[in-house]
Amino acid sequence: MAESLPEHDRILQEIESTDTACVGPTLRSVYDDQPNAHQRFMEKLDACIRNHDREIEKMCNFHHQGFVDAITELLKVRADAEKLKVQVTDTNRRLQDAGKEVIAQTEEIIRCRVQQRNITTVVEKLQLCLPVLEMYSKLKEQMNVKRWLLNLLESTVGRTKERAWSSDLSFLP
């Protein structure tokens, strides 16, 4: 009986470590050896099962505590995530409000720049009109002194040195 116990340990180890397809020949060896070998093997098998059950229970207890810790941590993270969501929503709302002010100011700047460009264009166009306005001013002055006819002739014909026909205009005031 003493030699069958180590043999049973070897058989149990072989059952635990081999593929399930090869278990048949290993179990046959239990019945081939001695009388009552089957009963002793079953006792050994029960002891092995109890030992494995204890190991599984220890492992489950160990992992159960880890599972509980993970759930507790997850609940904390969930609460933090809710707080973060509220903060992000608040920050988004404040950014949207600030963005509206920036958009309004940008539109005002664009409007002012368009107005500035229009003013620049008007100044340029008025500068092109200055010679005409100066001529008008001179004409008005000369009309006041009755020299408008001479000026009109000069401005239409142009200032030329050869004014053969203008020599006869001496009768004008």
Rosetta silent file (secondary structure, phi, psi, omega in degrees, C-alpha in Angstrom):
SEQUENCE: MAESLPEHDRILQEIESTDTACVGPTLRSVYDDQPNAHQRFMEKLDACIRNHDREIEKMCNFHHQGFVDAITELLKVRADAEKLKVQVTDTNRRLQDAGKEVIAQTEEIIRCRVQQRNITTVVEKLQLCLPVLEMYSKLKEQMNVKRWLLNLLESTVGRTKERAWSSDLSFLP
SCORE:     score description
SCORE:     0.000 S_00000001
   1 L     0.000  -31.445 -179.306    0.000    0.000    0.000 S_00000001
   2 L   -67.301  -36.494  179.790    2.908    2.347    0.662 S_00000001
   3 L   -77.160  -20.731  179.579    4.200    1.967   -2.866 S_00000001
   4 H   -76.411  -26.956  179.710    0.742    2.610   -4.386 S_00000001
   5 H   -65.043  -48.189  176.354    0.451    6.069   -2.809 S_00000001
   6 H   -63.748  -32.149  177.580    3.432    7.504   -4.693 S_00000001
   7 H   -65.327  -40.072  178.291    2.109    5.720   -7.768 S_00000001
   8 H   -66.241  -38.767  177.015   -1.272    7.402   -7.254 S_00000001
   9 H   -61.478  -42.213  178.979    0.456   10.768   -6.847 S_00000001
  10 H   -63.699  -42.175 -179.461    2.253   10.170  -10.117 S_00000001
  11 H   -64.469  -45.280  178.476   -1.010    9.197  -11.826 S_00000001
  12 H   -61.523  -41.781  178.301   -2.813   12.269  -10.489 S_00000001
  13 H   -63.224  -40.069  179.125    0.061   14.467  -11.620 S_00000001
  14 H   -66.005  -39.106  178.707   -0.061   12.841  -15.037 S_00000001
  15 H   -64.393  -42.951 -178.411   -3.835   13.402  -15.257 S_00000001
  16 H   -67.992  -31.717 -172.198   -3.440   17.077  -14.307 S_00000001
  17 H   -98.746  -10.546 -176.370   -0.621   17.727  -16.729 S_00000001
  18 L  -103.687  170.269  177.799   -1.642   15.810  -19.854 S_00000001
  19 L   -70.063  148.832 -176.599   -4.211   16.329  -22.558 S_00000001
  20 H   -64.011  -21.504  179.626   -7.662   14.874  -21.824 S_00000001
  21 H   -71.005  -22.715 -176.092   -7.367   12.495  -24.785 S_00000001
  22 H   -98.571    6.911 -174.923   -4.512   10.617  -23.075 S_00000001
  23 H   -74.368  -30.581 -177.238   -6.236   10.137  -19.684 S_00000001
  24 H   -53.647  -55.806 -179.761   -7.729    6.754  -20.591 S_00000001
  25 H   -61.368  -32.281 -179.870   -4.500    4.695  -20.474 S_00000001
  26 H   -68.193  -42.090  179.793   -3.466    6.457  -17.269 S_00000001
  27 H   -69.792  -30.599  177.815   -6.724    5.570  -15.510 S_00000001
  28 H   -62.406  -33.705 -178.962   -6.500    1.927  -16.684 S_00000001
  29 H   -66.087  -23.683  177.801   -3.236    1.603  -14.786 S_00000001
  30 H   -67.546  -38.108 -176.235   -5.142    2.338  -11.544 S_00000001
  31 H   -84.211  -18.164 -175.454   -7.320   -0.752  -12.037 S_00000001
  32 H   -82.156  -23.609 -169.845   -4.517   -3.022  -13.233 S_00000001
  33 L   -73.728  -86.418 -169.447   -2.308   -2.852  -10.140 S_00000001
  34 L  -127.565  165.513  175.377   -3.724   -4.174   -6.867 S_00000001
  35 L   -68.432  149.666 -176.905   -7.053   -4.946   -5.241 S_00000001
  36 L    62.525   11.512  179.320   -8.748   -1.920   -3.669 S_00000001
  37 H   -64.959  -34.382 -179.710   -6.454    0.268   -5.742 S_00000001
  38 H   -63.823  -43.932 -179.428   -9.509    1.973   -7.137 S_00000001
  39 H   -63.716  -43.360  179.934  -10.773    2.898   -3.640 S_00000001
  40 H   -67.025  -37.864  178.174   -7.373    4.268   -2.583 S_00000001
  41 H   -64.459  -41.223  179.785   -7.070    6.207   -5.814 S_00000001
  42 H   -63.902  -38.695  177.592  -10.515    7.768   -5.274 S_00000001
  43 H   -64.128  -44.522  178.864   -9.517    8.819   -1.742 S_00000001
  44 H   -63.556  -39.979  178.875   -6.335   10.343   -3.083 S_00000001
  45 H   -63.830  -42.449  177.227   -8.327   12.012   -5.857 S_00000001
  46 H   -62.140  -41.957  178.753  -10.778   13.469   -3.301 S_00000001
  47 H   -63.286  -41.101  178.653   -7.871   14.822   -1.241 S_00000001
  48 H   -64.684  -41.063  179.235   -6.376   16.349   -4.366 S_00000001
  49 H   -63.634  -44.570  178.600   -9.745   17.904   -5.266 S_00000001
  50 H   -60.703  -41.423  179.701  -10.109   19.364   -1.749 S_00000001
  51 H   -61.596  -45.260  177.944   -6.574   20.779   -2.014 S_00000001
  52 H   -64.979  -38.514  177.242   -7.389   22.369   -5.387 S_00000001
  53 H   -60.577  -42.637  177.824  -10.672   23.713   -4.006 S_00000001
  54 H   -62.231  -43.237  179.106   -8.765   25.421   -1.166 S_00000001
  55 H   -63.362  -41.646  178.460   -6.322   26.931   -3.660 S_00000001
  56 H   -63.842  -41.814  179.659   -9.209   28.110   -5.856 S_00000001
  57 H   -64.041  -42.846  177.512  -10.949   29.608   -2.824 S_00000001
  58 H   -60.831  -44.823 -179.863   -7.768   31.423   -1.781 S_00000001
  59 H   -63.966  -41.373  179.295   -7.319   32.710   -5.301 S_00000001
  60 H   -65.296  -42.449  177.777  -10.950   33.792   -5.513 S_00000001
  61 H   -60.526  -43.683  179.933  -10.707   35.553   -2.137 S_00000001
  62 H   -62.989  -48.408 -178.564   -7.568   37.324   -3.262 S_00000001
  63 H   -72.778  -28.017  177.198   -9.078   38.326   -6.610 S_00000001
  64 H   -63.098  -44.033  178.186  -12.425   39.148   -5.006 S_00000001
  65 H   -62.265  -40.050  176.145  -10.764   41.812   -2.896 S_00000001
  66 H   -63.247  -39.287  177.854   -9.072   43.114   -6.042 S_00000001
  67 H   -64.165  -45.423  178.632  -12.425   43.112   -7.794 S_00000001
  68 H   -61.700  -43.686  178.006  -14.044   45.031   -4.920 S_00000001
  69 H   -61.224  -41.595 -179.858  -11.125   47.488   -4.928 S_00000001
  70 H   -64.911  -40.663  178.133  -11.465   47.925   -8.706 S_00000001
  71 H   -65.208  -42.254  178.457  -15.220   48.596   -8.407 S_00000001
  72 H   -61.462  -44.634  178.771  -14.589   51.113   -5.611 S_00000001
  73 H   -64.569  -39.754  178.328  -11.954   52.846   -7.718 S_00000001
  74 H   -62.661  -39.402  177.497  -14.278   52.802  -10.713 S_00000001
  75 H   -65.773  -37.926  176.512  -17.006   54.502   -8.671 S_00000001
  76 H   -64.674  -44.470  179.782  -14.506   57.186   -7.608 S_00000001
  77 H   -63.247  -37.771  178.986  -13.443   57.660  -11.220 S_00000001
  78 H   -62.394  -44.479  178.407  -17.081   57.879  -12.225 S_00000001
  79 H   -63.541  -43.233  177.549  -17.712   60.644   -9.683 S_00000001
  80 H   -63.660  -37.290  179.135  -14.573   62.457  -10.866 S_00000001
  81 H   -65.967  -37.809  177.241  -15.693   62.022  -14.468 S_00000001
  82 H   -63.654  -44.435  178.103  -19.061   63.592  -13.628 S_00000001
  83 H   -61.310  -44.064  179.821  -17.296   66.565  -12.003 S_00000001
  84 H   -63.109  -38.889  178.394  -15.002   66.867  -15.002 S_00000001
  85 H   -62.235  -42.549  178.335  -17.987   66.745  -17.357 S_00000001
  86 H   -63.555  -43.130  179.405  -19.632   69.610  -15.458 S_00000001
  87 H   -63.863  -42.717  179.914  -16.384   71.608  -15.571 S_00000001
  88 H   -64.529  -41.234  178.708  -15.938   70.972  -19.299 S_00000001
  89 H   -63.381  -43.108  178.909  -19.536   71.994  -19.976 S_00000001
  90 H   -64.485  -44.549  178.931  -19.082   75.187  -17.946 S_00000001
  91 H   -62.685  -40.541  178.714  -15.783   75.984  -19.670 S_00000001
  92 H   -62.516  -42.871  179.409  -17.377   75.361  -23.062 S_00000001
  93 H   -63.251  -43.699  179.867  -20.250   77.720  -22.227 S_00000001
  94 H   -65.600  -38.409  177.400  -17.839   80.441  -21.083 S_00000001
  95 H   -65.259  -39.798  177.756  -15.737   79.976  -24.222 S_00000001
  96 H   -61.825  -43.453  178.819  -18.846   80.220  -26.376 S_00000001
  97 H   -63.846  -44.702  178.696  -19.824   83.468  -24.629 S_00000001
  98 H   -64.685  -36.529  178.041  -16.298   84.875  -25.006 S_00000001
  99 H   -63.957  -35.941  178.063  -16.290   83.771  -28.625 S_00000001
 100 H   -63.368  -40.968  177.988  -19.480   85.716  -29.267 S_00000001
 101 H   -64.614  -42.697  179.711  -17.782   88.874  -27.963 S_00000001
 102 H   -62.966  -42.123  179.201  -14.723   88.207  -30.121 S_00000001
 103 H   -63.044  -42.981  179.652  -16.929   87.659  -33.172 S_00000001
 104 H   -63.150  -43.382  179.388  -18.806   90.906  -32.507 S_00000001
 105 H   -66.736  -37.960  178.070  -15.542   92.834  -32.102 S_00000001
 106 H   -64.265  -42.158  177.578  -14.110   91.213  -35.233 S_00000001
 107 H   -63.346  -38.476  177.425  -17.186   92.203  -37.218 S_00000001
 108 H   -64.263  -41.688  177.768  -16.829   95.768  -35.887 S_00000001
 109 H   -63.291  -43.001  178.804  -13.161   95.814  -36.955 S_00000001
 110 H   -61.352  -44.421  178.970  -14.101   94.539  -40.410 S_00000001
 111 H   -61.386  -42.400  179.166  -16.786   97.229  -40.703 S_00000001
 112 H   -65.889  -38.961  179.485  -14.280   99.916  -39.638 S_00000001
 113 H   -66.886  -39.190  176.477  -11.687   98.667  -42.104 S_00000001
 114 H   -62.487  -44.006  179.154  -14.218   98.734  -44.945 S_00000001
 115 H   -62.859  -40.929  178.146  -15.151  102.262  -43.902 S_00000001
 116 H   -62.855  -43.228  178.820  -11.447  103.212  -43.762 S_00000001
 117 H   -63.640  -40.550  177.787  -10.883  101.766  -47.238 S_00000001
 118 H   -63.829  -41.740  178.449  -13.874  103.697  -48.542 S_00000001
 119 H   -62.365  -42.974  178.550  -12.540  106.924  -47.011 S_00000001
 120 H   -61.181  -42.842  178.572   -9.142  106.303  -48.614 S_00000001
 121 H   -62.702  -43.136  179.159  -10.814  105.740  -51.977 S_00000001
 122 H   -62.502  -42.580  179.383  -12.842  108.968  -51.606 S_00000001
 123 H   -61.993  -43.661  178.980   -9.667  110.923  -50.709 S_00000001
 124 H   -61.079  -44.303 -179.159   -7.887  109.524  -53.767 S_00000001
 125 H   -66.970  -38.155  177.930  -10.807  110.431  -56.029 S_00000001
 126 H   -66.573  -35.488  177.725  -11.038  113.924  -54.527 S_00000001
 127 H   -65.279  -33.229  175.730   -7.320  114.434  -55.109 S_00000001
 128 H   -67.878  -27.914 -179.081   -7.936  113.618  -58.762 S_00000001
 129 H   -86.229  -11.798 -176.271  -10.622  116.320  -58.776 S_00000001
 130 H   -55.904  -45.084  178.793   -8.418  118.969  -57.120 S_00000001
 131 H   -58.162  -40.261  178.998   -7.070  120.407  -60.379 S_00000001
 132 H   -64.874  -42.404  179.753  -10.610  120.908  -61.651 S_00000001
 133 H   -66.410  -37.517  176.750  -11.627  122.507  -58.367 S_00000001
 134 H   -64.405  -42.876  177.993   -8.586  124.780  -58.442 S_00000001
 135 H   -62.242  -40.855  178.295   -9.463  125.840  -61.976 S_00000001
 136 H   -62.137  -42.170  179.628  -13.012  126.502  -60.869 S_00000001
 137 H   -62.475  -44.490  178.472  -11.749  128.601  -57.973 S_00000001
 138 H   -63.522  -42.652  179.559   -9.525  130.636  -60.287 S_00000001
 139 H   -59.827  -42.439 -179.367  -12.380  131.037  -62.759 S_00000001
 140 H   -64.899  -41.720  177.085  -14.650  132.304  -60.036 S_00000001
 141 H   -60.160  -47.021 -177.395  -12.018  134.780  -58.917 S_00000001
 142 H   -70.851  -29.243  175.477  -11.491  136.026  -62.408 S_00000001
 143 H   -66.274  -33.807  176.982  -15.184  136.250  -63.025 S_00000001
 144 H   -66.744  -31.167  178.095  -15.303  138.552  -60.078 S_00000001
 145 L  -101.386    9.382  174.035  -12.664  140.716  -61.759 S_00000001
 146 L    66.980   33.410  176.718  -14.178  140.233  -65.194 S_00000001
 147 L  -111.308   21.426 -173.614  -11.283  138.349  -66.713 S_00000001
 148 H   -69.846  -32.931 -179.078  -13.191  135.166  -67.263 S_00000001
 149 H   -66.086  -43.400  178.885  -13.248  135.305  -71.053 S_00000001
 150 H   -63.441  -42.645  178.774   -9.452  135.426  -71.297 S_00000001
 151 H   -65.012  -39.880  179.230   -9.142  132.551  -68.850 S_00000001
 152 H   -63.244  -43.629  178.488  -11.697  130.530  -70.694 S_00000001
 153 H   -64.573  -41.373 -179.604   -9.820  130.949  -73.921 S_00000001
 154 H   -65.392  -40.877 -176.936   -6.514  130.070  -72.260 S_00000001
 155 H   -72.760  -32.794  179.350   -7.875  126.961  -70.624 S_00000001
 156 H   -79.240  -40.617 -177.378   -9.547  125.635  -73.773 S_00000001
 157 H   -83.898  -32.991 -177.899   -6.769  126.377  -76.211 S_00000001
 158 L    98.392  166.004 -178.420   -3.965  125.775  -73.777 S_00000001
 159 L   -89.720  104.954  177.396   -0.933  127.819  -73.042 S_00000001
 160 L  -121.760  153.848  179.626    1.039  128.100  -76.202 S_00000001
 161 L   -79.292  -25.400  179.818    3.681  130.596  -77.116 S_00000001
 162 L   -95.248   93.248  178.343    2.259  131.059  -80.562 S_00000001
 163 L  -120.304   74.241 -178.529   -0.945  132.945  -80.044 S_00000001
 164 L   -65.296  -39.471 -177.392   -1.354  134.845  -83.231 S_00000001
 165 H   -76.370  -21.024 -177.386   -5.047  135.253  -82.774 S_00000001
 166 H   -77.699  -15.143  179.310   -4.708  136.345  -79.117 S_00000001
 167 H   -66.198  -23.858  179.849   -2.932  139.552  -80.030 S_00000001
 168 H   -85.854    4.615 -179.070   -6.251  140.930  -81.205 S_00000001
 169 H   -94.056   21.616 -178.387   -7.811  140.374  -77.807 S_00000001
 170 H   -68.512  -17.160 -179.448   -6.412  143.576  -76.401 S_00000001
 171 H   -74.156  -14.931 -178.831   -9.842  145.035  -76.284 S_00000001
 172 L   -75.680  144.584 -178.644  -10.749  142.714  -73.392 S_00000001
 173 L   -66.258    0.000    0.000  -10.482  144.179  -69.919 S_00000001
